[in-house]
Short mmCIF file of N, CA and C in Angstrom, two decimals:
data_model
loop_
_atom_site.label_atom_id
_atom_site.label_comp_id
_atom_site.label_asym_id
_atom_site.label_seq_id
_atom_site.Cartn_x
_atom_site.Cartn_y
_atom_site.Cartn_z
N MET S 1353 102.94 53.58 138.43
CA MET S 1353 102.08 52.87 139.42
C MET S 1353 103.01 51.29 139.44
N ALA S 1354 103.10 50.82 140.80
CA ALA S 1354 103.49 49.40 141.07
C ALA S 1354 102.34 48.24 140.36
N ALA S 1355 102.74 47.49 139.98
CA ALA S 1355 101.53 46.17 140.61
C ALA S 1355 101.20 45.70 141.53
N LEU S 1356 100.25 45.46 142.14
CA LEU S 1356 99.85 44.81 143.55
C LEU S 1356 100.13 43.77 143.69
N PRO S 1357 100.37 43.25 145.00
CA PRO S 1357 100.90 41.72 145.07
C PRO S 1357 99.35 40.82 144.99
N VAL S 1358 99.83 39.66 144.73
CA VAL S 1358 98.54 38.79 144.08
C VAL S 1358 98.74 37.96 145.09
N TYR S 1359 97.81 37.25 146.08
CA TYR S 1359 98.16 36.09 146.83
C TYR S 1359 96.75 35.45 146.74
N ARG S 1360 97.11 33.99 146.60
CA ARG S 1360 96.08 32.80 146.45
C ARG S 1360 95.10 32.85 148.09
N TRP S 1361 94.09 32.54 147.54
CA TRP S 1361 93.21 32.41 149.10
C TRP S 1361 93.68 31.89 150.17
N ARG S 1362 93.37 32.21 151.32
CA ARG S 1362 94.26 31.97 152.35
C ARG S 1362 95.47 31.79 152.44
N LEU S 1363 96.58 32.31 151.89
CA LEU S 1363 97.77 32.57 152.13
C LEU S 1363 98.41 33.60 151.77
N ALA S 1364 97.37 34.77 152.25
CA ALA S 1364 98.23 36.35 152.46
C ALA S 1364 98.87 36.04 154.01
N PRO S 1365 99.66 36.72 153.56
CA PRO S 1365 100.73 36.78 154.86
C PRO S 1365 99.96 37.39 156.39
N ASP S 1366 100.64 37.87 157.18
CA ASP S 1366 100.59 38.45 158.59
C ASP S 1366 100.11 39.79 158.05
N GLY S 1367 99.63 40.38 159.03
CA GLY S 1367 100.15 41.83 158.76
C GLY S 1367 98.93 42.31 157.48
N TYR S 1368 98.40 41.78 156.63
CA TYR S 1368 97.41 42.30 155.67
C TYR S 1368 95.71 41.61 156.73
N ALA S 1369 94.35 42.51 155.78
CA ALA S 1369 93.41 42.27 156.31
C ALA S 1369 92.31 43.08 155.54
N THR S 1370 90.75 42.33 155.24
CA THR S 1370 90.21 42.75 154.48
C THR S 1370 89.29 43.87 155.24
N ARG S 1371 88.60 44.59 155.03
CA ARG S 1371 87.90 45.99 155.24
C ARG S 1371 86.54 45.09 156.43
N ARG S 1372 86.48 43.55 156.20
CA ARG S 1372 85.45 43.13 156.77
C ARG S 1372 86.14 42.73 158.61
N GLN S 1373 87.60 41.97 158.20
CA GLN S 1373 88.64 41.73 158.88
C GLN S 1373 89.22 42.79 159.88
N LEU S 1374 89.24 43.86 159.29
CA LEU S 1374 89.68 45.32 159.96
C LEU S 1374 88.57 45.55 160.88
N ARG S 1375 87.34 45.87 160.44
CA ARG S 1375 86.19 45.87 161.53
C ARG S 1375 85.94 45.07 162.46
N ALA S 1376 86.42 43.33 162.19
CA ALA S 1376 86.33 43.03 163.59
C ALA S 1376 87.39 43.24 164.46
N LEU S 1377 88.14 43.73 163.96
CA LEU S 1377 89.01 44.37 165.00
C LEU S 1377 89.01 45.61 165.57
N GLY S 1378 87.79 45.91 165.16
CA GLY S 1378 87.82 47.45 165.88
C GLY S 1378 88.57 48.71 165.09
N LEU S 1379 88.63 48.51 163.41
CA LEU S 1379 89.62 49.10 162.74
C LEU S 1379 89.13 49.38 161.50
N ARG S 1380 89.32 50.58 160.70
CA ARG S 1380 89.25 51.16 159.40
C ARG S 1380 90.28 51.16 158.88
N PRO S 1381 90.01 51.41 156.88
CA PRO S 1381 91.43 51.64 156.14
C PRO S 1381 91.90 52.65 156.56
N GLY S 1382 91.04 53.97 156.75
CA GLY S 1382 91.59 55.22 157.38
C GLY S 1382 92.26 55.98 156.12
N GLY S 1383 91.34 55.69 154.63
CA GLY S 1383 92.57 56.39 153.47
C GLY S 1383 93.60 56.01 152.57
N GLN S 1384 94.13 55.08 153.31
CA GLN S 1384 95.40 54.05 153.02
C GLN S 1384 95.24 53.65 151.64
N GLU S 1385 95.76 53.27 150.56
CA GLU S 1385 95.58 52.70 149.19
C GLU S 1385 95.71 51.18 149.75
N VAL S 1386 94.86 50.55 149.19
CA VAL S 1386 95.09 49.18 148.86
C VAL S 1386 96.75 48.64 148.56
N ALA S 1387 96.50 47.68 149.61
CA ALA S 1387 97.91 46.92 149.89
C ALA S 1387 98.25 46.10 148.79
N ALA S 1388 97.09 44.79 148.90
CA ALA S 1388 97.41 43.53 148.08
C ALA S 1388 96.23 42.99 147.67
N GLU S 1389 96.10 42.21 146.78
CA GLU S 1389 95.14 42.15 146.80
C GLU S 1389 94.92 40.05 146.82
N LEU S 1390 93.62 39.11 147.27
CA LEU S 1390 93.46 38.15 147.44
C LEU S 1390 92.56 37.50 146.03
N GLU S 1391 93.25 36.58 145.60
CA GLU S 1391 92.20 36.14 144.49
C GLU S 1391 91.95 34.16 145.28
N ARG S 1392 90.53 34.10 144.87
CA ARG S 1392 90.16 33.05 145.18
C ARG S 1392 89.64 32.37 143.98
N PRO S 1393 90.16 31.64 143.37
CA PRO S 1393 89.64 30.89 142.17
C PRO S 1393 88.64 30.29 141.90
N ARG S 1394 88.24 30.11 141.01
CA ARG S 1394 86.49 29.63 140.73
C ARG S 1394 86.53 28.95 139.22
N ARG S 1395 85.82 27.77 138.76
CA ARG S 1395 85.85 26.83 137.94
C ARG S 1395 85.75 27.74 136.65
N ARG S 1396 84.20 28.16 136.85
CA ARG S 1396 83.87 28.86 135.18
C ARG S 1396 83.54 30.07 134.82
N ARG S 1397 83.86 30.87 136.05
CA ARG S 1397 84.29 32.51 136.10
C ARG S 1397 85.48 32.66 136.31
N GLY S 1398 86.13 34.30 136.30
CA GLY S 1398 87.26 34.50 136.76
C GLY S 1398 86.58 34.47 138.47
N PRO S 1399 88.46 34.62 139.12
CA PRO S 1399 88.31 34.94 140.38
C PRO S 1399 87.62 35.82 141.00
N LEU S 1400 87.46 35.72 142.38
CA LEU S 1400 86.89 36.37 143.10
C LEU S 1400 88.13 37.29 143.82
N VAL S 1401 88.02 38.88 143.79
CA VAL S 1401 88.94 39.74 144.11
C VAL S 1401 88.75 40.07 145.84
N ALA S 1402 89.26 40.19 146.60
CA ALA S 1402 89.11 40.63 147.98
C ALA S 1402 90.61 41.98 148.22
N TYR S 1403 90.48 43.16 148.38
CA TYR S 1403 91.15 43.83 148.46
C TYR S 1403 92.25 43.77 150.18
N LEU S 1404 93.44 43.83 150.20
CA LEU S 1404 93.98 44.05 151.68
C LEU S 1404 94.55 45.09 151.97
N TYR S 1405 94.05 45.60 152.94
CA TYR S 1405 94.83 46.37 153.93
C TYR S 1405 96.15 46.31 154.90
N ARG S 1406 96.86 47.15 154.91
CA ARG S 1406 97.47 46.95 156.28
C ARG S 1406 97.11 47.18 157.40
N ILE S 1407 97.62 46.20 158.24
CA ILE S 1407 97.17 46.64 159.30
C ILE S 1407 97.52 47.74 160.26
N ASP S 1408 98.70 47.54 160.21
CA ASP S 1408 99.45 48.63 160.81
C ASP S 1408 99.45 50.33 160.34
N GLN S 1409 98.23 50.11 159.11
CA GLN S 1409 98.39 51.51 159.15
C GLN S 1409 97.21 52.33 158.70
N ALA S 1410 96.21 51.07 159.65
CA ALA S 1410 94.38 50.96 159.76
C ALA S 1410 94.52 52.34 161.17
N LYS S 1411 93.41 52.61 160.88
CA LYS S 1411 93.33 53.81 161.94
C LYS S 1411 91.80 53.17 162.68
N PRO S 1412 91.54 53.31 164.34
CA PRO S 1412 90.69 53.19 164.94
C PRO S 1412 89.23 53.31 164.48
N VAL S 1413 88.19 52.86 164.64
CA VAL S 1413 86.77 52.94 163.98
C VAL S 1413 86.68 54.18 164.69
N ARG S 1414 85.90 55.29 163.78
CA ARG S 1414 84.95 56.14 164.63
C ARG S 1414 84.13 56.12 165.52
N PRO S 1415 84.11 56.70 166.57
CA PRO S 1415 82.83 56.53 167.42
C PRO S 1415 81.38 56.72 166.90
N MET S 1416 80.28 56.08 167.41
CA MET S 1416 79.25 56.17 167.11
C MET S 1416 78.76 57.73 167.72
N THR S 1417 78.07 58.74 166.88
CA THR S 1417 77.65 59.95 167.65
C THR S 1417 76.69 59.80 167.66
N PRO S 1418 75.37 60.96 168.43
CA PRO S 1418 74.28 60.98 168.77
C PRO S 1418 73.25 61.28 167.10
N GLY S 1419 73.92 61.98 166.85
CA GLY S 1419 73.34 62.49 165.02
C GLY S 1419 73.39 61.44 164.18
N ARG S 1420 74.53 60.77 164.22
CA ARG S 1420 74.63 59.50 163.42
C ARG S 1420 73.90 58.30 163.98
N ARG S 1421 73.51 58.04 165.10
CA ARG S 1421 72.72 57.09 165.37
C ARG S 1421 71.15 57.65 165.34
N ALA S 1422 70.66 58.75 165.52
CA ALA S 1422 69.57 59.06 165.29
C ALA S 1422 69.66 58.65 163.78
N ALA S 1423 70.26 59.10 162.75
CA ALA S 1423 69.68 59.03 161.19
C ALA S 1423 69.61 57.85 160.80
N LEU S 1424 70.70 56.65 161.69
CA LEU S 1424 70.27 55.53 161.25
C LEU S 1424 68.87 54.79 161.98
N ALA S 1425 68.66 55.48 163.01
CA ALA S 1425 67.31 55.09 163.52
C ALA S 1425 66.23 55.24 162.74
N LYS S 1426 66.49 56.49 162.16
CA LYS S 1426 65.24 56.66 161.02
C LYS S 1426 65.42 55.95 159.60
N ALA S 1427 66.62 55.67 159.35
CA ALA S 1427 66.69 54.82 157.58
C ALA S 1427 66.39 53.81 158.14
N MET S 1428 66.55 52.76 158.93
CA MET S 1428 66.48 51.45 159.27
C MET S 1428 64.95 51.39 159.07
N PRO S 1429 64.26 52.10 159.36
CA PRO S 1429 62.27 51.40 159.29
C PRO S 1429 62.56 51.86 157.95
N ALA S 1430 62.58 52.94 157.38
CA ALA S 1430 62.49 53.17 155.99
C ALA S 1430 62.77 51.90 155.04
N ARG S 1431 64.33 50.81 155.38
CA ARG S 1431 64.60 50.02 154.68
C ARG S 1431 63.87 49.10 155.23
N ARG S 1432 63.10 48.89 156.02
CA ARG S 1432 62.02 47.68 156.24
C ARG S 1432 60.78 47.60 156.15
N THR S 1433 60.21 48.81 155.55
CA THR S 1433 58.88 49.28 154.88
C THR S 1433 58.66 48.86 153.78
N CYS S 1434 57.62 48.08 153.64
CA CYS S 1434 57.54 47.71 152.17
C CYS S 1434 56.72 48.93 151.62
N PRO S 1435 57.06 49.19 150.30
CA PRO S 1435 56.27 50.19 150.00
C PRO S 1435 54.93 49.84 148.96
N ASN S 1436 54.50 48.58 149.02
CA ASN S 1436 53.10 48.31 148.58
C ASN S 1436 52.40 48.09 149.79
N CYS S 1437 52.55 47.36 151.01
CA CYS S 1437 51.31 46.96 151.88
C CYS S 1437 51.62 48.11 152.87
N ARG S 1438 52.89 48.51 153.02
CA ARG S 1438 53.31 49.43 153.91
C ARG S 1438 53.13 49.29 155.32
N ARG S 1439 53.77 47.71 155.51
CA ARG S 1439 54.18 46.78 156.38
C ARG S 1439 55.43 46.66 156.63
N ASP S 1440 55.66 46.82 158.66
CA ASP S 1440 57.28 46.34 158.08
C ASP S 1440 57.23 44.55 158.30
N ALA S 1441 58.58 44.86 157.63
CA ALA S 1441 58.62 43.45 156.95
C ALA S 1441 59.42 42.40 157.98
N GLY S 1442 59.86 43.19 158.90
CA GLY S 1442 61.01 42.13 159.94
C GLY S 1442 62.41 42.12 159.46
N TYR S 1443 62.28 42.62 158.09
CA TYR S 1443 63.58 42.39 157.45
C TYR S 1443 64.07 43.79 156.53
N CYS S 1444 65.56 43.49 155.80
CA CYS S 1444 65.43 44.93 155.17
C CYS S 1444 64.70 44.54 153.80
N ILE S 1445 64.17 44.90 153.01
CA ILE S 1445 63.04 44.43 151.75
C ILE S 1445 64.44 44.16 150.84
N PRO S 1446 64.53 43.62 149.49
CA PRO S 1446 65.37 43.06 149.06
C PRO S 1446 65.70 44.16 147.81
N ARG S 1447 66.56 44.75 147.23
CA ARG S 1447 66.59 45.91 146.23
C ARG S 1447 65.82 45.03 145.05
N SER S 1448 66.47 44.49 145.20
CA SER S 1448 65.95 43.14 143.55
C SER S 1448 64.25 43.06 143.34
N LEU S 1449 63.85 43.10 144.79
CA LEU S 1449 62.41 42.88 145.01
C LEU S 1449 61.48 44.05 144.57
N GLY S 1450 61.97 44.95 145.23
CA GLY S 1450 61.55 46.86 145.62
C GLY S 1450 60.36 46.38 146.78
N MET S 1451 59.93 45.13 147.04
CA MET S 1451 59.05 44.70 148.03
C MET S 1451 58.89 43.92 149.09
N CYS S 1452 58.54 43.45 149.83
CA CYS S 1452 58.86 42.78 150.83
C CYS S 1452 57.96 41.20 150.04
N VAL S 1453 58.63 40.09 150.34
CA VAL S 1453 58.99 39.04 149.64
C VAL S 1453 57.09 38.38 149.38
N PRO S 1454 56.10 38.22 150.27
CA PRO S 1454 54.98 38.10 150.27
C PRO S 1454 54.55 38.92 149.00
N CYS S 1455 54.48 40.36 149.16
CA CYS S 1455 54.04 41.17 147.96
C CYS S 1455 54.44 40.59 146.67
N SER S 1456 55.94 40.20 146.72
CA SER S 1456 56.41 39.91 145.20
C SER S 1456 55.66 38.46 144.84
N ASP S 1457 55.86 37.55 145.69
CA ASP S 1457 55.10 36.19 145.36
C ASP S 1457 53.45 36.45 144.73
N LEU S 1458 52.49 37.23 145.55
CA LEU S 1458 51.21 37.94 144.75
C LEU S 1458 51.61 38.51 143.74
N GLU S 1459 52.48 39.00 143.41
CA GLU S 1459 52.62 39.89 142.20
C GLU S 1459 52.94 39.09 141.11
N THR S 1460 53.75 38.13 141.27
CA THR S 1460 54.57 37.08 140.27
C THR S 1460 53.23 35.93 139.71
N ALA S 1461 52.32 35.79 141.32
CA ALA S 1461 51.22 34.74 140.66
C ALA S 1461 50.20 35.11 139.97
N ALA S 1462 49.54 36.46 140.01
CA ALA S 1462 49.07 37.30 138.98
C ALA S 1462 49.58 37.46 137.78
#
């Protein structure tokens, strides 16, 4: 396997995009392999790496089906409900806390 081309931050040529950039264009990678890497240097740690995909090989995003819409409608309240106080937090509960922020603050204070 040949090594992937590596580009510096903001210096990738046209025709490449990250997953998020593809999604903003209404596209998805569509099973293609990673075409290149993008590196953003950092001072005290290793560089941040983003994978780039070719835009010309990307496929359109699949449309939302009624079944997927129903599954998401059930999943989102589950992610927003605090397991301690059983209230809708108004945001997705952080996995690092495992509960809403007020419950976490009460637990750390005790």
